Tab-separated table of C-alpha atoms in Angstrom:
chain	number	residue	atom	x	y	z
A	997	MET	CA	165.987	1.150	182.964
A	998	LYS	CA	167.925	3.966	181.326
A	999	ASP	CA	167.177	4.521	177.614
A	1000	ILE	CA	164.409	1.885	177.766
A	1001	THR	CA	161.110	2.538	176.025
A	1002	PHE	CA	157.880	0.524	176.207
A	1003	LEU	CA	155.914	-0.632	173.187
A	1004	ASN	CA	152.698	-1.227	175.194
A	1005	PRO	CA	152.850	1.115	178.223
A	1006	GLU	CA	149.074	0.830	178.696
A	1007	PHE	CA	149.639	-2.519	180.449
A	1008	PHE	CA	151.107	-0.611	183.412
A	1009	PHE	CA	147.515	0.220	184.398
A	1010	LEU	CA	147.266	-3.401	185.532
A	1011	LEU	CA	149.641	-2.522	188.375
A	1012	LEU	CA	146.722	-0.609	189.932
A	1013	LEU	CA	144.982	-3.958	190.475
A	1014	LEU	CA	147.779	-5.379	192.615
A	1015	PRO	CA	146.852	-3.405	195.775
A	1016	LEU	CA	143.266	-4.694	195.350
A	1017	VAL	CA	144.514	-8.268	195.046
A	1018	ALA	CA	146.687	-7.768	198.133
A	1019	ALA	CA	143.712	-6.386	200.095
A	1020	TRP	CA	141.538	-9.270	198.970
A	1021	PHE	CA	144.126	-11.769	200.139
A	1022	PHE	CA	144.494	-10.005	203.500
A	1023	PHE	CA	140.782	-10.298	204.259
A	1024	LYS	CA	140.429	-13.835	202.848
A	1025	ARG	CA	143.697	-15.263	204.154
A	1026	LYS	CA	142.035	-17.312	206.943
A	1027	GLN	CA	139.520	-18.841	204.532
A	1028	LEU	CA	142.322	-19.859	202.154
A	1029	THR	CA	144.087	-21.860	204.874
A	1030	PRO	CA	142.820	-25.452	205.535
A	1031	SER	CA	141.297	-25.913	209.007
A	1032	LEU	CA	140.656	-28.883	211.201
A	1033	LYS	CA	137.893	-28.949	213.799
A	1034	ILE	CA	138.428	-30.997	216.959
A	1035	SER	CA	136.533	-31.090	220.235
A	1036	SER	CA	139.395	-29.827	222.363
A	1037	VAL	CA	142.988	-28.579	221.985
A	1038	LYS	CA	143.911	-29.121	225.629
A	1039	GLY	CA	146.159	-32.018	224.723
A	1040	PHE	CA	148.186	-29.888	222.286
A	1041	LYS	CA	151.067	-27.790	223.381
A	1042	GLY	CA	150.759	-24.223	222.204
A	1043	ALA	CA	153.650	-23.084	220.001
A	1044	ASN	CA	154.272	-19.880	218.060
A	1045	SER	CA	155.626	-21.433	214.843
A	1046	LEU	CA	157.864	-19.237	212.632
A	1047	LEU	CA	156.755	-21.114	209.515
A	1048	ALA	CA	153.145	-20.435	210.362
A	1049	ARG	CA	153.851	-16.719	210.558
A	1050	LEU	CA	155.842	-16.704	207.304
A	1051	LYS	CA	153.419	-18.765	205.246
A	1052	PRO	CA	151.089	-15.831	204.368
A	1053	TYR	CA	154.066	-13.983	202.862
A	1054	LEU	CA	154.309	-16.579	200.098
A	1055	PHE	CA	151.627	-14.489	198.438
A	1056	VAL	CA	154.201	-11.690	198.083
A	1057	LEU	CA	156.133	-13.910	195.652
A	1058	ARG	CA	152.988	-14.211	193.565
A	1059	LEU	CA	152.481	-10.445	193.563
A	1060	LEU	CA	156.084	-9.897	192.490
A	1061	ALA	CA	155.638	-12.479	189.719
A	1062	LEU	CA	152.513	-10.685	188.485
A	1063	SER	CA	154.380	-7.378	188.548
A	1064	ALA	CA	157.177	-8.860	186.439
A	1065	LEU	CA	154.633	-10.268	183.961
A	1066	ILE	CA	152.954	-6.862	183.634
A	1067	VAL	CA	156.320	-5.233	182.896
A	1068	ALA	CA	156.998	-7.952	180.297
A	1069	LEU	CA	153.596	-7.283	178.673
A	1070	ALA	CA	154.545	-3.593	178.396
A	1071	ARG	CA	157.427	-4.737	176.121
A	1072	PRO	CA	160.486	-2.889	177.440
A	1073	ARG	CA	163.152	-2.400	174.783
A	1074	THR	CA	166.018	-0.201	173.730
A	1075	VAL	CA	166.365	1.268	170.269
A	1076	ASP	CA	169.430	2.195	168.265
A	1077	ILE	CA	168.600	4.739	165.544
A	1078	SER	CA	170.979	5.271	162.641
A	1079	ASN	CA	170.415	7.885	159.939
A	1080	GLU	CA	171.385	7.854	156.305
A	1081	THR	CA	170.981	11.027	154.283
A	1082	LYS	CA	170.778	10.774	150.540
A	1083	SER	CA	170.483	13.605	148.059
A	1084	THR	CA	167.868	12.583	145.516
A	1085	LYS	CA	167.931	15.781	143.444
A	1086	GLY	CA	171.428	17.216	143.317
A	1087	ILE	CA	172.194	20.647	141.895
A	1088	ASP	CA	175.271	21.582	139.890
A	1089	ILE	CA	176.259	25.210	140.412
A	1090	VAL	CA	178.894	27.355	138.717
A	1091	MET	CA	179.820	30.730	140.174
A	1092	ALA	CA	181.077	33.083	137.459
A	1093	VAL	CA	183.026	35.861	139.173
A	1094	ASP	CA	184.107	39.155	137.624
A	1095	VAL	CA	187.776	39.759	138.510
A	1096	SER	CA	188.308	42.988	136.584
A	1097	SER	CA	190.130	45.869	138.308
A	1098	SER	CA	186.838	47.571	139.155
A	1099	MET	CA	186.140	44.720	141.630
A	1100	LEU	CA	188.719	46.423	143.868
A	1101	ALA	CA	186.368	49.380	144.354
A	1102	LYS	CA	185.858	50.184	148.021
A	1103	ASP	CA	182.116	50.775	148.169
A	1104	LEU	CA	181.916	47.375	149.886
A	1105	SER	CA	184.227	46.549	152.779
A	1106	PRO	CA	187.170	46.080	152.370
A	1107	ASN	CA	186.431	45.947	148.625
A	1108	ARG	CA	183.950	44.266	146.299
A	1109	LEU	CA	186.079	41.218	145.585
A	1110	GLU	CA	186.940	40.434	149.213
A	1111	ALA	CA	183.330	40.961	150.289
A	1112	LEU	CA	182.211	38.551	147.581
A	1113	LYS	CA	184.762	35.901	148.594
A	1114	LYS	CA	183.526	35.922	152.180
A	1115	VAL	CA	179.895	35.487	151.163
A	1116	ALA	CA	180.718	32.925	148.468
A	1117	LYS	CA	182.574	30.729	150.988
A	1118	SER	CA	179.596	30.763	153.310
A	1119	PHE	CA	177.342	29.832	150.376
A	1120	VAL	CA	179.572	26.868	149.455
A	1121	GLU	CA	179.646	25.601	153.050
A	1122	ASN	CA	175.839	25.626	153.139
A	1123	ARG	CA	175.588	23.397	150.037
A	1124	PRO	CA	177.030	20.050	151.236
A	1125	ASN	CA	174.941	17.973	148.817
A	1126	ASP	CA	175.654	19.896	145.609
A	1127	ARG	CA	178.548	20.138	143.186
A	1128	ILE	CA	180.069	23.568	142.659
A	1129	GLY	CA	182.542	25.021	140.162
A	1130	ILE	CA	184.267	28.390	139.825
A	1131	VAL	CA	184.762	30.465	136.663
A	1132	VAL	CA	186.597	33.808	136.697
A	1133	TYR	CA	186.428	36.384	133.955
A	1134	ALA	CA	187.503	39.875	132.977
A	1135	ALA	CA	188.020	40.596	129.259
A	1136	GLU	CA	188.547	36.816	128.943
A	1137	ALA	CA	187.424	33.884	131.054
A	1138	TYR	CA	188.687	30.547	132.291
A	1139	THR	CA	187.618	27.756	134.629
A	1140	LYS	CA	189.403	27.995	137.938
A	1141	THR	CA	187.760	24.848	139.335
A	1142	PRO	CA	185.467	22.456	137.405
A	1143	VAL	CA	182.222	21.321	138.982
A	1144	THR	CA	183.143	19.136	141.959
A	1145	SER	CA	181.649	17.794	145.176
A	1146	ASP	CA	184.941	18.385	147.015
A	1147	LYS	CA	184.086	21.465	149.038
A	1148	ALA	CA	187.650	21.835	150.346
A	1149	ILE	CA	188.890	22.386	146.791
A	1150	VAL	CA	186.112	24.888	146.055
A	1151	LEU	CA	186.744	26.852	149.258
A	1152	ASN	CA	190.455	26.945	148.554
A	1153	THR	CA	189.724	28.187	145.032
A	1154	VAL	CA	187.518	30.988	146.351
A	1155	ASP	CA	190.362	32.043	148.666
A	1156	GLU	CA	192.713	32.207	145.675
A	1157	ILE	CA	190.474	34.488	143.568
A	1158	LYS	CA	192.205	37.841	143.083
A	1159	TYR	CA	192.815	40.608	140.612
A	1160	ASP	CA	196.034	39.949	138.677
A	1161	ASN	CA	197.500	40.180	135.184
A	1162	VAL	CA	196.472	36.686	134.102
A	1163	LEU	CA	193.429	38.100	132.284
A	1164	ASN	CA	193.248	41.291	130.258
A	1165	ASP	CA	191.317	43.935	132.108
A	1166	GLY	CA	187.758	44.589	131.041
A	1167	THR	CA	184.300	43.083	131.563
A	1168	GLY	CA	183.397	40.264	129.207
A	1169	ILE	CA	180.064	39.137	130.612
A	1170	GLY	CA	179.370	36.985	127.555
A	1171	MET	CA	182.755	35.282	127.921
A	1172	GLY	CA	182.189	34.496	131.600
A	1173	LEU	CA	178.692	33.187	131.011
A	1174	THR	CA	179.702	31.024	128.046
A	1175	THR	CA	182.586	29.474	129.967
A	1176	ALA	CA	180.213	28.661	132.838
A	1177	VAL	CA	177.719	27.109	130.405
A	1178	ASN	CA	180.491	24.883	129.012
A	1179	ARG	CA	181.076	23.554	132.522
A	1180	LEU	CA	177.404	22.546	132.898
A	1181	LYS	CA	176.178	21.544	129.454
A	1182	GLU	CA	177.148	17.866	129.941
A	1183	SER	CA	175.876	17.744	133.527
A	1184	LYS	CA	173.364	15.028	134.422
A	1185	ALA	CA	172.144	16.897	137.493
A	1186	LYS	CA	168.421	17.496	137.971
A	1187	SER	CA	169.068	21.237	138.194
A	1188	LYS	CA	171.863	23.361	136.687
A	1189	VAL	CA	172.522	26.861	137.956
A	1190	ILE	CA	174.940	29.699	137.178
A	1191	ILE	CA	175.460	32.593	139.581
A	1192	LEU	CA	176.917	35.379	137.451
A	1193	LEU	CA	178.353	38.362	139.319
A	1194	THR	CA	179.624	41.559	137.741
A	1195	ASP	CA	180.126	45.207	138.669
A	1196	GLY	CA	180.148	46.845	135.271
A	1197	VAL	CA	179.090	47.010	131.665
A	1198	ASN	CA	179.935	44.433	129.016
A	1199	ASN	CA	182.875	45.983	127.120
A	1200	ALA	CA	185.081	43.061	126.096
A	1201	GLY	CA	185.008	39.575	124.614
A	1202	PHE	CA	183.769	38.235	121.305
A	1203	ILE	CA	180.582	36.535	122.568
A	1204	GLU	CA	177.505	38.662	123.201
A	1205	PRO	CA	175.884	38.134	126.627
A	1206	GLU	CA	172.443	37.693	124.995
A	1207	THR	CA	173.831	34.879	122.820
A	1208	ALA	CA	175.378	33.232	125.877
A	1209	SER	CA	172.045	33.427	127.721
A	1210	GLU	CA	170.269	31.755	124.792
A	1211	ILE	CA	172.798	28.917	124.883
A	1212	ALA	CA	172.235	28.562	128.641
A	1213	HIS	CA	168.481	28.384	128.044
A	1214	GLU	CA	168.917	25.642	125.416
A	1215	TYR	CA	170.839	23.506	127.927
A	1216	GLY	CA	168.264	24.090	130.655
A	1217	ILE	CA	170.618	26.196	132.763
A	1218	LYS	CA	169.158	28.820	135.074
A	1219	VAL	CA	171.204	32.000	135.541
A	1220	TYR	CA	171.017	34.212	138.606
A	1221	THR	CA	172.681	37.559	137.919
A	1222	ILE	CA	174.101	39.879	140.571
A	1223	GLY	CA	175.126	43.482	139.997
A	1224	ILE	CA	177.540	44.523	142.736
A	1225	GLY	CA	178.186	48.187	143.525
A	1226	THR	CA	176.663	51.095	145.373
A	1227	ASN	CA	174.433	53.732	143.867
A	1228	GLY	CA	176.306	56.881	142.934
A	1229	ASN	CA	180.088	57.173	143.202
A	1230	ALA	CA	182.700	54.837	144.627
A	1231	LEU	CA	186.469	54.716	145.114
A	1232	PHE	CA	187.872	52.957	142.023
A	1233	PRO	CA	191.490	52.104	141.214
A	1234	TYR	CA	192.598	54.312	138.299
A	1235	ALA	CA	196.399	54.064	138.264
A	1236	ILE	CA	199.428	52.389	139.811
A	1237	ALA	CA	201.872	54.475	141.839
A	1238	PRO	CA	205.664	54.114	141.322
A	1239	SER	CA	205.685	52.111	144.555
A	1240	GLY	CA	203.350	49.567	142.960
A	1241	GLU	CA	200.342	50.576	145.040
A	1242	LEU	CA	196.990	51.222	143.442
A	1243	LEU	CA	195.681	54.768	143.405
A	1244	PHE	CA	191.969	55.354	143.994
A	1245	LYS	CA	189.562	58.146	143.188
A	1246	LYS	CA	185.821	58.729	143.155
A	1247	LEU	CA	184.147	57.569	139.955
A	1248	PRO	CA	180.509	56.900	139.043
A	1249	VAL	CA	179.237	53.317	139.415
A	1250	GLU	CA	177.925	51.918	136.124
A	1251	ILE	CA	176.140	48.558	136.023
A	1252	ASP	CA	174.188	47.349	133.001
A	1253	GLU	CA	171.161	46.258	135.005
A	1254	LYS	CA	169.001	46.039	131.913
A	1255	LEU	CA	171.333	43.413	130.430
A	1256	LEU	CA	171.588	41.444	133.677
A	1257	LYS	CA	167.813	41.402	134.078
A	1258	LYS	CA	167.432	40.171	130.490
A	1259	ILE	CA	169.935	37.330	131.015
A	1260	ALA	CA	168.103	36.219	134.166
A	1261	LYS	CA	164.691	36.432	132.511
A	1262	ASN	CA	165.821	34.472	129.425
A	1263	THR	CA	166.979	31.562	131.583
A	1264	GLY	CA	164.303	31.531	134.285
A	1265	GLY	CA	166.544	33.077	136.930
A	1266	LYS	CA	166.436	36.338	138.885
A	1267	TYR	CA	168.431	39.544	139.004
A	1268	PHE	CA	169.755	40.982	142.276
A	1269	ARG	CA	171.532	44.222	143.133
A	1270	ALA	CA	174.108	44.222	145.940
A	1271	THR	CA	174.770	47.771	147.098
A	1272	ASN	CA	176.541	46.838	150.345
A	1273	ASN	CA	177.940	43.887	152.293
A	1274	ASN	CA	174.678	43.047	154.042
A	1275	LYS	CA	172.727	43.135	150.797
A	1276	LEU	CA	175.251	40.807	149.174
A	1277	GLU	CA	174.817	38.308	152.018
A	1278	GLU	CA	171.035	38.535	151.716
A	1279	ILE	CA	171.236	37.833	147.976
A	1280	TYR	CA	173.261	34.669	148.400
A	1281	ASP	CA	170.914	33.575	151.197
A	1282	ALA	CA	167.965	34.130	148.879
A	1283	ILE	CA	169.568	32.092	146.083
A	1284	ASP	CA	170.404	29.380	148.621
A	1285	LYS	CA	166.709	29.153	149.536
A	1286	LEU	CA	165.531	29.267	145.913
A	1287	GLU	CA	167.783	26.406	144.849
A	1288	LYS	CA	167.461	23.561	147.338
A	1289	SER	CA	168.477	19.950	146.848
A	1290	GLU	CA	165.801	17.411	147.693
A	1291	ILE	CA	167.145	15.416	150.611
A	1292	LYS	CA	165.899	11.969	151.528
A	1293	GLU	CA	166.636	10.894	155.078
A	1294	LEU	CA	166.436	7.195	155.912
A	1295	LYS	CA	166.179	6.098	159.525
A	1296	PHE	CA	167.044	2.573	160.614
A	1297	TYR	CA	165.681	1.298	163.939
A	1298	ASP	CA	167.391	-1.607	165.687
A	1299	TYR	CA	165.281	-2.778	168.640
A	1300	ASP	CA	166.678	-4.859	171.492
A	1301	GLU	CA	163.778	-6.493	173.360
A	1302	LYS	CA	164.154	-6.511	177.167
A	1303	TYR	CA	160.976	-8.345	178.211
A	1304	ARG	CA	162.509	-11.843	178.405
A	1305	PRO	CA	164.322	-11.337	181.747
A	1306	PHE	CA	161.023	-10.248	183.340
A	1307	VAL	CA	159.306	-13.404	182.055
A	1308	TRP	CA	162.101	-15.480	183.550
A	1309	ILE	CA	161.829	-13.615	186.860
A	1310	ALA	CA	158.055	-14.190	186.960
A	1311	GLY	CA	158.477	-17.878	186.193
A	1312	ILE	CA	161.174	-18.343	188.843
A	1313	LEU	CA	159.103	-16.554	191.512
A	1314	LEU	CA	155.997	-18.643	190.755
A	1315	LEU	CA	158.042	-21.856	190.766
A	1316	LEU	CA	159.665	-20.839	194.054
A	1317	GLU	CA	156.250	-20.229	195.601
A	1318	ILE	CA	154.960	-23.613	194.456
A	1319	ILE	CA	158.040	-25.425	195.764
A	1320	LEU	CA	157.928	-23.686	199.151
A	1321	ARG	CA	154.181	-24.253	199.478
A	1322	LYS	CA	154.587	-27.975	198.627
A	1323	THR	CA	157.599	-28.579	200.858
A	1324	ILE	CA	158.537	-26.325	203.792
A	1325	PHE	CA	155.114	-24.785	204.200
A	1326	ARG	CA	153.142	-27.891	203.368
A	1327	SER	CA	150.163	-28.511	205.626
A	1328	PHE	CA	149.357	-31.956	206.982
A	1329	ILE	CA	145.716	-31.556	206.019
């Protein structure tokens, strides 16, 4: 009976009547047996017949048959449940990441860029039903991965993000935002989101961040902005040693929070400030909760009815009782 459920378990209460039926039969058994009255039994030889002793036990077959019928009425069955999950409101997300030299500052551990990559990977893994793309920017910007549902590609792209000489150094927030908008403007998704992260002040590029935010608003794209960097001073790279290693020194952290707040407000998003690793994780968790895909889960139930064998058992037991009562245990009166 493993993994068997019952559609009508209330019928099991009928089993409580079986002891009453058995008791009734015990007290009425002599009245249910035909009797013959004669003046004397002296001419009959007394015999302790085995059949006579077994005949009352035919009623046990009837009780077993009733028990089987009660189990059948309870409708035993097994069920195989299969699930199908369907995303009914997908979200397209582009992460625009600042890769200027200042992202190597060590106010986050081991530095801002590596801390971001760790959190970004966790964010991607928690969005199995959404498409995600990656844009990197410094003084210029380019698409590192277009919007895709292939999370392996996105995770590999995040791993490959680094500071190099591909882009001119600087912080072109408008350039990064515009490039991200270009990736989403043709999207048919129900919701379009840009997560723009920077650690500085807009000082490069030929597109103003305010103009880029207006374009995002026109295309119905929401922008969440994140300013990354501690309050006060931090170790920034300022030169390259003859050995090729970066040299660091304490410099003041400057983030144009006013601009980032304006971009978020213009597009219906929010601004966050990440001053340490834990705060950065909390920000991405918050965005993850704010932007949720609507998931529709379909469950399919395949029932396998198990009551038929009990009906057969009840029928066979009743038939066996009738046959035995009409043949072997048949009375001559």
